Amino acid sequence: MTVSIGEDEVAKHTIPRMRRYAETHQAAFRVLTQSQTYRRPVFAYWEALVELCDSDYDRIAILDSDILVRRGSPSLFEVPFSEIAMKPSGWVAPRFLQRIHDQIADDFTIRDMYNSGVILITRDYVRTIADSIQSLGIRVEETRFADQVYFCMMVKRTGVTPTPLSWRWNQHDQVPNFRAELAHFLHFRGPDKLPRVEQFLQKNRNDQWGTALS
């Protein structure tokens, strides 16, 4: 199953491509546009994970809505992993890491931080973290931390180290000299992402990124 989070102008470009990708690989597809518990939609996938504890899906993929999926990309569900797979963040600002230490986790380290824009997870492992997700509740919104920090915290507290997911599954468009032709998923970040998505699709309108959906 593939789940995408969000609904905005960027999603008008990304969601149809995700849906086509899911259909190509015969995966169920679901779009979450709001959260019942949290004010910020970004937390919607936490609710989805708890709900999916009782589903028939063995593997679940969570994708942010600001990710373009290249036509012809291989199946994410065929990536070998044990319980959960994410891309290592690679670098965390020292001041940000110190704030995590001061407010929520004294033992958090840089190697514990993973980017949760693309998550590949088993249903059995979802059951392991479900109680942690529900116990946090809306308290997480009282801090300045995003969902990604808390999600990495939940994973760390289970004692599991995520399987490193290749950058090809979560390549950021703002990385210097990024290689879009080698990426499966291209992740756009920042407040100005809409014009960057539109410019990218216009520039690559005749290849596997910009190909018409019809």
Short mmCIF file of C-alpha atoms in Angstrom, two decimals, residues 60-131:
data_model
loop_
_atom_site.label_atom_id
_atom_site.label_comp_id
_atom_site.label_asym_id
_atom_site.label_seq_id
_atom_site.Cartn_x
_atom_site.Cartn_y
_atom_site.Cartn_z
CA ILE A 60 3.30 0.20 3.69
CA ALA A 61 4.99 3.12 1.93
CA ILE A 62 4.42 6.68 3.12
CA LEU A 63 5.28 9.52 0.70
CA ASP A 64 5.15 13.28 1.25
CA SER A 65 2.97 15.09 -1.26
CA ASP A 66 5.89 17.22 -2.52
CA ILE A 67 7.57 14.24 -4.20
CA LEU A 68 7.59 13.65 -7.95
CA VAL A 69 7.69 10.00 -9.00
CA ARG A 70 9.52 9.21 -12.23
CA ARG A 71 7.66 7.16 -14.79
CA GLY A 72 9.15 3.68 -14.96
CA SER A 73 10.55 3.72 -11.42
CA PRO A 74 10.97 0.25 -9.89
CA SER A 75 8.73 -0.92 -7.08
CA LEU A 76 9.64 0.52 -3.70
CA PHE A 77 8.07 -2.57 -2.15
CA GLU A 78 10.85 -4.73 -3.57
CA VAL A 79 13.55 -2.93 -1.57
CA PRO A 80 15.00 -5.41 0.96
CA PHE A 81 14.51 -4.34 4.58
CA SER A 82 13.50 -5.91 7.86
CA GLU A 83 11.18 -3.54 9.73
CA ILE A 84 11.52 0.06 8.56
CA ALA A 85 13.56 1.85 5.89
CA MET A 86 14.28 5.60 5.57
CA LYS A 87 17.01 7.78 4.11
CA PRO A 88 19.65 9.00 6.62
CA SER A 89 19.46 12.78 7.03
CA GLY A 90 23.23 12.96 6.93
CA TRP A 91 23.64 16.26 8.78
CA VAL A 92 21.84 17.98 11.63
CA ALA A 93 22.61 21.54 12.72
CA PRO A 94 24.38 21.47 16.12
CA ARG A 95 21.97 24.02 17.59
CA PHE A 96 18.98 21.96 16.42
CA LEU A 97 20.47 18.80 17.91
CA GLN A 98 21.13 20.62 21.19
CA ARG A 99 17.52 21.79 21.31
CA ILE A 100 16.39 18.16 20.92
CA HIS A 101 18.67 17.21 23.82
CA ASP A 102 17.36 20.03 25.99
CA GLN A 103 13.67 19.47 25.36
CA ILE A 104 12.91 15.83 24.57
CA ALA A 105 15.86 13.43 24.30
CA ASP A 106 19.22 13.58 26.03
CA ASP A 107 20.56 10.57 24.14
CA PHE A 108 19.58 11.61 20.61
CA THR A 109 22.44 11.62 18.10
CA ILE A 110 22.94 12.66 14.49
CA ARG A 111 22.91 9.05 13.35
CA ASP A 112 19.41 8.69 14.84
CA MET A 113 17.98 11.26 12.42
CA TYR A 114 16.33 10.00 9.23
CA ASN A 115 14.29 11.86 6.64
CA SER A 116 10.69 10.70 6.83
CA GLY A 117 9.57 12.04 3.44
CA VAL A 118 9.65 8.44 2.25
CA ILE A 119 9.00 5.66 4.77
CA LEU A 120 8.87 1.95 3.98
CA ILE A 121 7.52 0.02 6.91
CA THR A 122 6.04 -3.37 7.82
CA ARG A 123 2.64 -3.74 9.44
CA ASP A 124 4.19 -5.69 12.32
CA TYR A 125 6.58 -2.84 13.09
CA VAL A 126 3.73 -0.32 12.90
CA ARG A 127 2.12 -2.26 15.74
CA THR A 128 5.33 -1.81 17.74
CA ILE A 129 5.19 2.00 17.56
CA ALA A 130 1.40 2.46 17.60
CA ASP A 131 1.22 3.01 21.37
#
